XYZ file of N, CA and C in Angstrom:
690
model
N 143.090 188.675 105.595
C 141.658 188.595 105.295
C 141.441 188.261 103.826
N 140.502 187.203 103.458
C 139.825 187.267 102.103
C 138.808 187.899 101.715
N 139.081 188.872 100.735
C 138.210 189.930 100.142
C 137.209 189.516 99.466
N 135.688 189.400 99.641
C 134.573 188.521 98.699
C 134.169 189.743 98.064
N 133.770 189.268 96.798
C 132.903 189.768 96.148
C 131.516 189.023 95.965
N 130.234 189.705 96.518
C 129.250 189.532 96.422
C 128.348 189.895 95.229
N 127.950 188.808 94.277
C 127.282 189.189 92.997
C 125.838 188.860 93.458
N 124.649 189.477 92.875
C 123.318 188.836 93.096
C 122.602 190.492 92.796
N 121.680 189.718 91.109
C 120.504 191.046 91.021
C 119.427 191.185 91.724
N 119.558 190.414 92.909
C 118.505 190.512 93.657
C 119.063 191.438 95.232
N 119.183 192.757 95.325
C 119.721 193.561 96.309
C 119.497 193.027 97.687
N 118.105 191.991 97.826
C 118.140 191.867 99.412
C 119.039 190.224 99.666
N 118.905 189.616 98.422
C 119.535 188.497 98.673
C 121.208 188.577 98.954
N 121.587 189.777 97.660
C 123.031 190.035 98.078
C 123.419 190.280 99.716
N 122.218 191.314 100.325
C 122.796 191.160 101.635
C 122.488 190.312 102.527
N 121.858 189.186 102.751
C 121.771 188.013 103.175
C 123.026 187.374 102.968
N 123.011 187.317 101.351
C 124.701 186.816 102.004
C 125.913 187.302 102.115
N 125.828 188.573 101.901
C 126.882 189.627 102.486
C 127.434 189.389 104.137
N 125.716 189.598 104.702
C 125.794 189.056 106.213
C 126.640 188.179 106.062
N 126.476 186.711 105.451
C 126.329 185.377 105.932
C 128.394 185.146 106.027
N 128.710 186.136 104.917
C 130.197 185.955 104.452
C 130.742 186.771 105.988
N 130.136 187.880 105.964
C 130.585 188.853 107.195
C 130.810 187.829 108.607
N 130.247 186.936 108.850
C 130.195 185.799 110.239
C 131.090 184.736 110.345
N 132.076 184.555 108.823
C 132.665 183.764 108.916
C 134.463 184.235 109.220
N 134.831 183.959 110.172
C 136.005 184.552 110.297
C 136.926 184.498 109.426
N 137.770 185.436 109.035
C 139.033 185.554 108.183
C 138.386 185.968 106.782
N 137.350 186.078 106.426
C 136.434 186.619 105.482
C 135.874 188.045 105.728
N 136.025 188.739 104.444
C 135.137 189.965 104.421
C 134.648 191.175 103.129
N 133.551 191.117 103.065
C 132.895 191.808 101.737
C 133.384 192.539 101.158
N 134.452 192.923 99.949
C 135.143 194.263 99.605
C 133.899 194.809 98.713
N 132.978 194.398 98.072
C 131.843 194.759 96.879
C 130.861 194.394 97.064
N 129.791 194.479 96.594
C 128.727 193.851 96.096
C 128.643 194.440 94.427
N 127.586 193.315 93.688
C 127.535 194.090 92.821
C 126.185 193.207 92.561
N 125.820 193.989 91.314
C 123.966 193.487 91.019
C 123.930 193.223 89.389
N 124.619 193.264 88.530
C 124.973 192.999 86.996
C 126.704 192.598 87.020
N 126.931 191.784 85.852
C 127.904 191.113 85.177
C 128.776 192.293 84.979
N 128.129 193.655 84.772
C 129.171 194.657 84.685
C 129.637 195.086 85.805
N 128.700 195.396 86.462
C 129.555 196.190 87.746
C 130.735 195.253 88.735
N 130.182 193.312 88.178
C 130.973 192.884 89.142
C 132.576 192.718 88.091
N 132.557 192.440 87.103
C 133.715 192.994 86.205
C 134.537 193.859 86.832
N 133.515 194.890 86.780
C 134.799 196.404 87.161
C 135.245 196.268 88.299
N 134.600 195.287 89.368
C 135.132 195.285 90.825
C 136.716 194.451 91.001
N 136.227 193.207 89.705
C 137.212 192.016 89.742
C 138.782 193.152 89.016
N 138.504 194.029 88.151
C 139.328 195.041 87.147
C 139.954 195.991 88.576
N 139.226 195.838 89.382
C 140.724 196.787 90.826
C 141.327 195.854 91.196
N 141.605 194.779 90.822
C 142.667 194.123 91.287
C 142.326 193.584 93.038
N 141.061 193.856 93.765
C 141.023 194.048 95.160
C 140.425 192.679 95.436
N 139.755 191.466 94.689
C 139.162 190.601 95.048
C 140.052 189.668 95.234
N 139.584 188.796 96.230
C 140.083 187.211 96.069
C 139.130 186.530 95.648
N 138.063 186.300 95.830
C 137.222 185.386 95.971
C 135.509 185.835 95.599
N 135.022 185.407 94.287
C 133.636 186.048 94.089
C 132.634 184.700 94.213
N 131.276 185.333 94.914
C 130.510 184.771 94.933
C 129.102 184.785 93.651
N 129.023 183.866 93.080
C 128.311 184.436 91.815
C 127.027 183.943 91.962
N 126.043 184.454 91.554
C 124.932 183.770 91.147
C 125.188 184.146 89.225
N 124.377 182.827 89.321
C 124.416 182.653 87.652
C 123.180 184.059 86.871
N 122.141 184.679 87.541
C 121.084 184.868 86.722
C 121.226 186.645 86.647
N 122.115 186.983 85.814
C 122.163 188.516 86.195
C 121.401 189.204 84.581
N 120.913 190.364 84.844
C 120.425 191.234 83.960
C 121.445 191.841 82.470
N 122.193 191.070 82.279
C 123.344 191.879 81.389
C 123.707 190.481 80.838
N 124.194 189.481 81.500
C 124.741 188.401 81.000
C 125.024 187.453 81.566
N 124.822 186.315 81.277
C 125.026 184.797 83.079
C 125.811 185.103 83.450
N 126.064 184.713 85.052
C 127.361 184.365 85.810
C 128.574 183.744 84.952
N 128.229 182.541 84.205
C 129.110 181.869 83.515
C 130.157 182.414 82.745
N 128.666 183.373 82.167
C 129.764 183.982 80.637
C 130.219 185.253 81.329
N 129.713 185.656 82.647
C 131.014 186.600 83.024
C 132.336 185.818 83.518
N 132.071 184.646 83.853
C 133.713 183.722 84.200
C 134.473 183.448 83.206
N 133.373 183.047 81.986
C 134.762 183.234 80.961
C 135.151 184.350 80.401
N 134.662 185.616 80.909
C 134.482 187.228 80.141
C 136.651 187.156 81.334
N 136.160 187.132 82.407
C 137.181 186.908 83.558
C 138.262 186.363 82.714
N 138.572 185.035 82.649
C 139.450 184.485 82.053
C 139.913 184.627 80.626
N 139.247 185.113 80.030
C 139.566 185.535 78.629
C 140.654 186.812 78.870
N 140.318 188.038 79.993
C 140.509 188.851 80.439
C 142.259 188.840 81.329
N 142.105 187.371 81.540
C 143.554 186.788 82.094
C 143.350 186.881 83.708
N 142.067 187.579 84.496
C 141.643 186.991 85.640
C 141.359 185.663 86.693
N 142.594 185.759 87.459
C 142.010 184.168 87.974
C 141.568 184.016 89.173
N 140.531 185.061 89.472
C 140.220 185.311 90.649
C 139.086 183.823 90.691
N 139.217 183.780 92.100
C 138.812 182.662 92.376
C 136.873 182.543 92.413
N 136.302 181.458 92.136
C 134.456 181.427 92.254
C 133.778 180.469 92.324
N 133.002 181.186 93.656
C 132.003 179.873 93.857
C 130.757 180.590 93.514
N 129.682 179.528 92.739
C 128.373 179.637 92.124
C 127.390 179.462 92.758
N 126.858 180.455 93.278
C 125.415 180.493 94.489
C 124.320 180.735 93.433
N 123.573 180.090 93.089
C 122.605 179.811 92.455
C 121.185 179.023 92.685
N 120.402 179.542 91.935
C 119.795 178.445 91.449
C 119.220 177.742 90.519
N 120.507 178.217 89.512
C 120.137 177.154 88.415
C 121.048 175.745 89.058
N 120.014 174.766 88.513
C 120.880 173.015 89.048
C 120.904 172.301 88.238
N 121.087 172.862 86.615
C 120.491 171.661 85.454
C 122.108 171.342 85.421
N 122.272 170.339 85.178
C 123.574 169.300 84.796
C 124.329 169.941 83.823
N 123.862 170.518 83.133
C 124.536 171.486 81.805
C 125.448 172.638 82.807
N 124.773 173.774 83.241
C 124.637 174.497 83.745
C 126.501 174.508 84.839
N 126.119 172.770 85.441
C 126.738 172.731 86.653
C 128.392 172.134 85.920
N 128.004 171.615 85.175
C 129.396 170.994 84.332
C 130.089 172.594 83.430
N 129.545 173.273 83.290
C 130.252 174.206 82.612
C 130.637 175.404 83.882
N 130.444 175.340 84.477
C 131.012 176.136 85.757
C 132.195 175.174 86.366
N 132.397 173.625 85.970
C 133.469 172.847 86.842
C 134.327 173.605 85.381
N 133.943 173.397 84.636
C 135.073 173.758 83.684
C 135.751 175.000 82.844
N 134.683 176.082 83.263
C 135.337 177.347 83.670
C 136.415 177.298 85.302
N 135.999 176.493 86.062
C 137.329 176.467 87.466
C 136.362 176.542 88.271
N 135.071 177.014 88.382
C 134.454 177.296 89.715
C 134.758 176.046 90.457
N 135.330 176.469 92.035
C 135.313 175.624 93.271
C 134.490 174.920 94.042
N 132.789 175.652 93.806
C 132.328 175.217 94.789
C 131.018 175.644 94.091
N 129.888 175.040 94.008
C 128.333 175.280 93.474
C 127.317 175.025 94.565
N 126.700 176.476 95.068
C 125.886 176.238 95.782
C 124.800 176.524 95.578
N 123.728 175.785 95.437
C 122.456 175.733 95.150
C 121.209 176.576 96.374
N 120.492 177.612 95.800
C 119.674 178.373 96.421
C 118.832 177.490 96.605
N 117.663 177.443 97.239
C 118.369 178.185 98.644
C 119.364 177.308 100.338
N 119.918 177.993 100.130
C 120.975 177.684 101.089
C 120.830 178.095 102.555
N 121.636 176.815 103.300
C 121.950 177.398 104.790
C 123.285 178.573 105.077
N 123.212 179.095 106.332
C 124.576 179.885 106.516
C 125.880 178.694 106.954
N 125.538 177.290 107.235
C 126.018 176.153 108.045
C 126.865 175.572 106.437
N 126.038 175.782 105.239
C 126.301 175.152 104.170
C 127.215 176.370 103.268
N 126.882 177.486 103.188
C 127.907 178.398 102.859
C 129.308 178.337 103.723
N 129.032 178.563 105.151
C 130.187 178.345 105.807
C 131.267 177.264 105.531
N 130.533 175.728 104.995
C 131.090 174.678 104.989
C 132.183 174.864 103.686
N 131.837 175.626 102.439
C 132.612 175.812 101.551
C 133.814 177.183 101.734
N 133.508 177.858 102.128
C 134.284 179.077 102.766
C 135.164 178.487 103.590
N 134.785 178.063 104.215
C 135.824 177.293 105.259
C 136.772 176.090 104.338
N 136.039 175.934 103.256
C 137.168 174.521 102.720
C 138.098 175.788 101.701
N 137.732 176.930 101.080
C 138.116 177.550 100.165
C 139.627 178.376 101.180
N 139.174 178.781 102.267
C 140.116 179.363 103.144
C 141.390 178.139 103.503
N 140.856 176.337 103.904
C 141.572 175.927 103.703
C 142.662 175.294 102.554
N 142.061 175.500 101.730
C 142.971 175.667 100.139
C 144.220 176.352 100.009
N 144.053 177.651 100.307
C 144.718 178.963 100.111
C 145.689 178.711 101.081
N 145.523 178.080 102.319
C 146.546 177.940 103.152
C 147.464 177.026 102.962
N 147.067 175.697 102.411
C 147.716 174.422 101.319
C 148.425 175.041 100.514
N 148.126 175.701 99.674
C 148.649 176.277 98.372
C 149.416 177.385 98.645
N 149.469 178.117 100.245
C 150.758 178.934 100.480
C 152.260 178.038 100.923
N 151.492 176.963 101.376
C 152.582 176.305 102.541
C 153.081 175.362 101.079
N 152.831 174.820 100.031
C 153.169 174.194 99.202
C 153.822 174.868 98.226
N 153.130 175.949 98.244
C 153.624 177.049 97.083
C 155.346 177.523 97.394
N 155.197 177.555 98.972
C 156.719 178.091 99.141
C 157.643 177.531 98.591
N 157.649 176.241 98.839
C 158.678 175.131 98.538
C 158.502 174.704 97.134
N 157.460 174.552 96.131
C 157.862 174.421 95.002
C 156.907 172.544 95.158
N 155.713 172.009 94.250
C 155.333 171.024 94.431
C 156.510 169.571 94.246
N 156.775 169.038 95.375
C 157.612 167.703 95.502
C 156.884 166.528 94.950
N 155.565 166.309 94.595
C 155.707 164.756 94.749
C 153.696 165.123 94.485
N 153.400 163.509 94.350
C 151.993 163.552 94.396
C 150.977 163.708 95.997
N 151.873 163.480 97.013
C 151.155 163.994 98.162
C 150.869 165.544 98.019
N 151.556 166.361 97.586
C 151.419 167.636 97.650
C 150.497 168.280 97.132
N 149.955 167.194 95.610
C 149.176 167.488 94.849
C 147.357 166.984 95.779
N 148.013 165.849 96.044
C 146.639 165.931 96.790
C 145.998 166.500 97.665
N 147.559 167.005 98.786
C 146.991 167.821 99.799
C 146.221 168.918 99.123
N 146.511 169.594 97.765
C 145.729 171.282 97.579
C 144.326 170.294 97.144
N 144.530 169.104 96.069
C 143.160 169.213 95.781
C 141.572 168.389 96.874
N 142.655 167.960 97.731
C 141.910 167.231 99.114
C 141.170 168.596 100.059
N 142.104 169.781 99.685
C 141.708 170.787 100.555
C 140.224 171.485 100.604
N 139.667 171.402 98.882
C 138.890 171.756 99.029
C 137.039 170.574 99.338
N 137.993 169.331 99.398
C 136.560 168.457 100.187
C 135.767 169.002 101.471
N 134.262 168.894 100.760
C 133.396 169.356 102.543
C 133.357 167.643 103.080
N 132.240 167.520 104.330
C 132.217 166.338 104.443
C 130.124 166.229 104.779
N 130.180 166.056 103.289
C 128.515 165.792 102.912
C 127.894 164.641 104.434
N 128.513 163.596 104.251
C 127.546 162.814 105.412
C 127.642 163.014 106.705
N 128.481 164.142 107.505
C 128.151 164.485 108.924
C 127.441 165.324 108.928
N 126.420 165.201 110.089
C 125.290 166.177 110.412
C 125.444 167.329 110.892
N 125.285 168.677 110.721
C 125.220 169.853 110.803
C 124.571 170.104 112.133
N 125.418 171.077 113.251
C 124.456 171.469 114.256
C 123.021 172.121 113.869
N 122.064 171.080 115.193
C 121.118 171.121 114.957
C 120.649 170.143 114.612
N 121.075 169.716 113.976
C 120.380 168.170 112.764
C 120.264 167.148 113.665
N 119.060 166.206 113.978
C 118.699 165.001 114.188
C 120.080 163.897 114.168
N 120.315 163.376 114.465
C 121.299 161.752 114.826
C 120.952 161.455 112.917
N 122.142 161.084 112.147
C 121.582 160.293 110.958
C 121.179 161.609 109.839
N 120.973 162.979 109.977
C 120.209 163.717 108.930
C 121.281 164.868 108.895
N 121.747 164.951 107.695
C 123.062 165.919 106.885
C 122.620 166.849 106.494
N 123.780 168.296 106.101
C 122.938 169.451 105.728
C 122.940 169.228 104.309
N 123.416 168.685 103.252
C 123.390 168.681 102.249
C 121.933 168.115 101.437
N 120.919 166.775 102.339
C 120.338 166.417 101.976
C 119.415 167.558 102.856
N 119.308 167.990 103.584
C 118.263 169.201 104.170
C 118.414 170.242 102.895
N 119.588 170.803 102.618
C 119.874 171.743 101.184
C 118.736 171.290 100.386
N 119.009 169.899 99.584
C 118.692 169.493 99.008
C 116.919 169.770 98.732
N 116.501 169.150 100.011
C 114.775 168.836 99.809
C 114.229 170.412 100.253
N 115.024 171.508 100.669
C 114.321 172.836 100.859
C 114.539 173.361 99.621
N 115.743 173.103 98.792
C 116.006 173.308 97.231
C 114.465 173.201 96.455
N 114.387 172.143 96.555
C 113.112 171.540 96.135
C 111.882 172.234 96.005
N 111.259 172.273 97.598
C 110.476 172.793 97.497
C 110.485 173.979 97.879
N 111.155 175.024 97.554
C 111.247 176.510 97.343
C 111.096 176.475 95.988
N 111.812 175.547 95.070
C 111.538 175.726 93.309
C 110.585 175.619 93.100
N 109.204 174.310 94.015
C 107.770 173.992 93.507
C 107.175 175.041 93.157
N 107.714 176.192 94.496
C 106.577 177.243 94.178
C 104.975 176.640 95.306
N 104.983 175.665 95.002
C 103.243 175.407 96.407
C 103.794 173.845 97.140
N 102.914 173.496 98.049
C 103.398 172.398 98.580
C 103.159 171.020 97.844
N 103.930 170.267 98.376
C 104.301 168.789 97.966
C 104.084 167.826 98.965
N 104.028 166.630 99.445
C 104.126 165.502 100.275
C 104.921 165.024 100.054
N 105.395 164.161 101.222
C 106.497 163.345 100.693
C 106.740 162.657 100.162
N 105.736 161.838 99.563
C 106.162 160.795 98.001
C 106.489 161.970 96.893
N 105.998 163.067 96.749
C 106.820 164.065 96.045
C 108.020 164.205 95.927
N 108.310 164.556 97.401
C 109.826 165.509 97.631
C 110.625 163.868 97.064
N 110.017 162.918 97.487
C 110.959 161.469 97.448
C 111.684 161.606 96.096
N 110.592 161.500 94.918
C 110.661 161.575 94.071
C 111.267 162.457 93.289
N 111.551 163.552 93.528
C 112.231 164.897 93.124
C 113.294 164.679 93.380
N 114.425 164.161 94.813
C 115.174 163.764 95.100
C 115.370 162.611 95.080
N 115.328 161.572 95.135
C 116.036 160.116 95.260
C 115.884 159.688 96.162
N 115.475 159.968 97.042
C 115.217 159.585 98.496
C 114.362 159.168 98.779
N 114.378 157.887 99.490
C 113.178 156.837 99.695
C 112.041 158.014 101.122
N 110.836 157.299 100.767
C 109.871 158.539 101.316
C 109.838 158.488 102.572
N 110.325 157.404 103.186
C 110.530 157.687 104.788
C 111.746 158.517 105.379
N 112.554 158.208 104.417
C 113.890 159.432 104.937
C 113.320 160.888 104.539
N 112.457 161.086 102.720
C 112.045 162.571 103.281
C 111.105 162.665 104.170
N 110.487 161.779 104.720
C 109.276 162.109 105.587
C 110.191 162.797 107.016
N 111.130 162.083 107.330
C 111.596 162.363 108.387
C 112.299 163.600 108.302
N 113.324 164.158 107.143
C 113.654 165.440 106.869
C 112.397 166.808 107.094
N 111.501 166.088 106.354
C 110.384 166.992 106.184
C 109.532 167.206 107.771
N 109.087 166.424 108.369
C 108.886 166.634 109.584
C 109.594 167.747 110.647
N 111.464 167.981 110.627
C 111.929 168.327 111.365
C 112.062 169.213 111.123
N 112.246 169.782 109.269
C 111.903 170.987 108.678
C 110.802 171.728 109.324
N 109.962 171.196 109.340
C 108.362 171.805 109.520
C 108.265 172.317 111.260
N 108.705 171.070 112.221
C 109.131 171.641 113.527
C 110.048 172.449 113.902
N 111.310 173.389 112.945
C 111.933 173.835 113.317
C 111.296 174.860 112.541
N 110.457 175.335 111.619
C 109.839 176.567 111.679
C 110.346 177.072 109.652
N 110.806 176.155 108.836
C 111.166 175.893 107.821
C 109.950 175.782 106.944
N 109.166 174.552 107.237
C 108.355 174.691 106.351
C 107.023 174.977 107.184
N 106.182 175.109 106.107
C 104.968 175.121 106.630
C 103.752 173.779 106.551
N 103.233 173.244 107.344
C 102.330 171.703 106.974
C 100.826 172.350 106.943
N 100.374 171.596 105.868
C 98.711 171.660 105.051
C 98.502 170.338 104.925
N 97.275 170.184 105.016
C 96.690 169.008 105.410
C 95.675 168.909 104.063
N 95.393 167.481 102.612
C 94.481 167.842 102.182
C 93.724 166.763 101.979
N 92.767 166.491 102.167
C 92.125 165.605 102.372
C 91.509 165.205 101.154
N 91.150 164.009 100.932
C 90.493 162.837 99.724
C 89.565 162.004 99.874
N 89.283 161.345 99.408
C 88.306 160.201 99.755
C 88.600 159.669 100.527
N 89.591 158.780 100.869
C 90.606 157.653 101.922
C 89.885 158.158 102.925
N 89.777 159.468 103.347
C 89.350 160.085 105.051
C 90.889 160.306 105.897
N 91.840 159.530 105.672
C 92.931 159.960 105.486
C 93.644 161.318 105.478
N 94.178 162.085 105.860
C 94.387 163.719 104.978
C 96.001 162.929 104.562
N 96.264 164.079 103.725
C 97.214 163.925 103.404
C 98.883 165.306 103.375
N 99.443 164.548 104.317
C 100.674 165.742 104.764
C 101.113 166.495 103.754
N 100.887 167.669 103.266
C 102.141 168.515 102.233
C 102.884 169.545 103.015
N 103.867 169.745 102.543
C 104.883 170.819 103.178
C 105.334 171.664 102.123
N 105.122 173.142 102.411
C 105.541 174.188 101.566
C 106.448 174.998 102.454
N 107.401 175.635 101.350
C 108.566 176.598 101.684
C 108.360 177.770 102.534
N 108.773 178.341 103.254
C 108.618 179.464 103.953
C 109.963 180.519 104.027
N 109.656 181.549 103.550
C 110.875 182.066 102.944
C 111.196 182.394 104.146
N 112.861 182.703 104.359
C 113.258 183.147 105.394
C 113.198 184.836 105.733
């Protein structure tokens, strides 16, 4: 079994994804913790494999507890559940080692997808580890191990529509804070407005977002879609 450590100062979110780790087989919660300190002292028993961090804790970022970790000579392994997404932010977590950056708010389909690549790592890196690295296939197999595969669609998902770009545009508008339309969300993301129109639609029919209608001169209304927390 891999032992997670669950970080997050937010107590109900930690167990959301406490759950979410608990469902994935060969995984299971040894901690939670809610500050940079307490998850320290958890990583200091020696009992973790694998911490889940959010960056925004009451004591000190996620970050600077990874390098508090490594300074410390800890190389326990981390993926960054967050939601900070600024480019700064995300480049200094590749280069503290974090594996995997997942942006709040998240599916259990999209957590799973990295858990599942992190579990297949560990199994690369036993079966390689035995024997001692031969050659550059070997090297690729560990670092191939941890690829997801962004453009297949996630059960559930429409013919053509991925969970990463669903991540993506609920990312979005959970950060707005109120609703948007889809020349919005387009715009926020990169995505031409008929592909979010169509994301956004299936969002809204599967009970994700919520649709408001606001009307203008045109006579026209006009579609917005806001977040609906889970």
């Amino acid at each position: 079994m891999i032992d997670v450590l669950v970080v997050d100062d937010d107590f109900r979110v930690a167990e959301i994804n406490a759950k979410y780790v608990g469902k994935v087989p060969g995984f299971r919660v040894a901690a939670r913790a809610h500050s940079a300190a307490q998850a320290l002292a958890a990583v200091e028993r020696g009992t973790i494999d694998l911490v889940l961090l959010d960056h925004y804790l009451p004591d000190r970022t996620g970050l600077e507890l990874v390098h508090r970790m490594r300074e410390q000579g800890h190389g326990t392994d981390v993926i960054m559940i967050t939601a900070a997404s600024d480019v700064t932010t995300v480049q200094r977590a590749m280069r503290l080692g974090a594996l995997h950056y997942l942006v709040k708010p998240f599916t259990f389909a999209a957590l799973r997808t990295r858990l599942d690549s992190y579990a297949a790592l560990r199994r690369t890196v036993d079966r390689v580890g035995g024997r001692g690295l031969t050659g550059q296939e070997q090297v690729d197999r560990i670092f191939g191990a941890l690829r997801t595969s962004p453009a297949s669609s996630a059960p559930g998902l429409p013919s053509g529509q991925s969970e990463p770009t669903t991540d993506l545009i609920c990312g979005v508008l959970h950060r707005a804070g109120h609703p948007l339309s889809a020349h919005e969300v387009a715009a926020e993301t990169g995505l031409s407005r008929s592909t979010a129109q169509r994301y956004l639609r299936h969002l809204e029919q599967a009970g994700r977002l919520r649709l408001s209608l606001k009307y203008g001169d045109t006579g026209r209304p006009e579609h917005r879609y806001a977040w609906v927390a889970p």
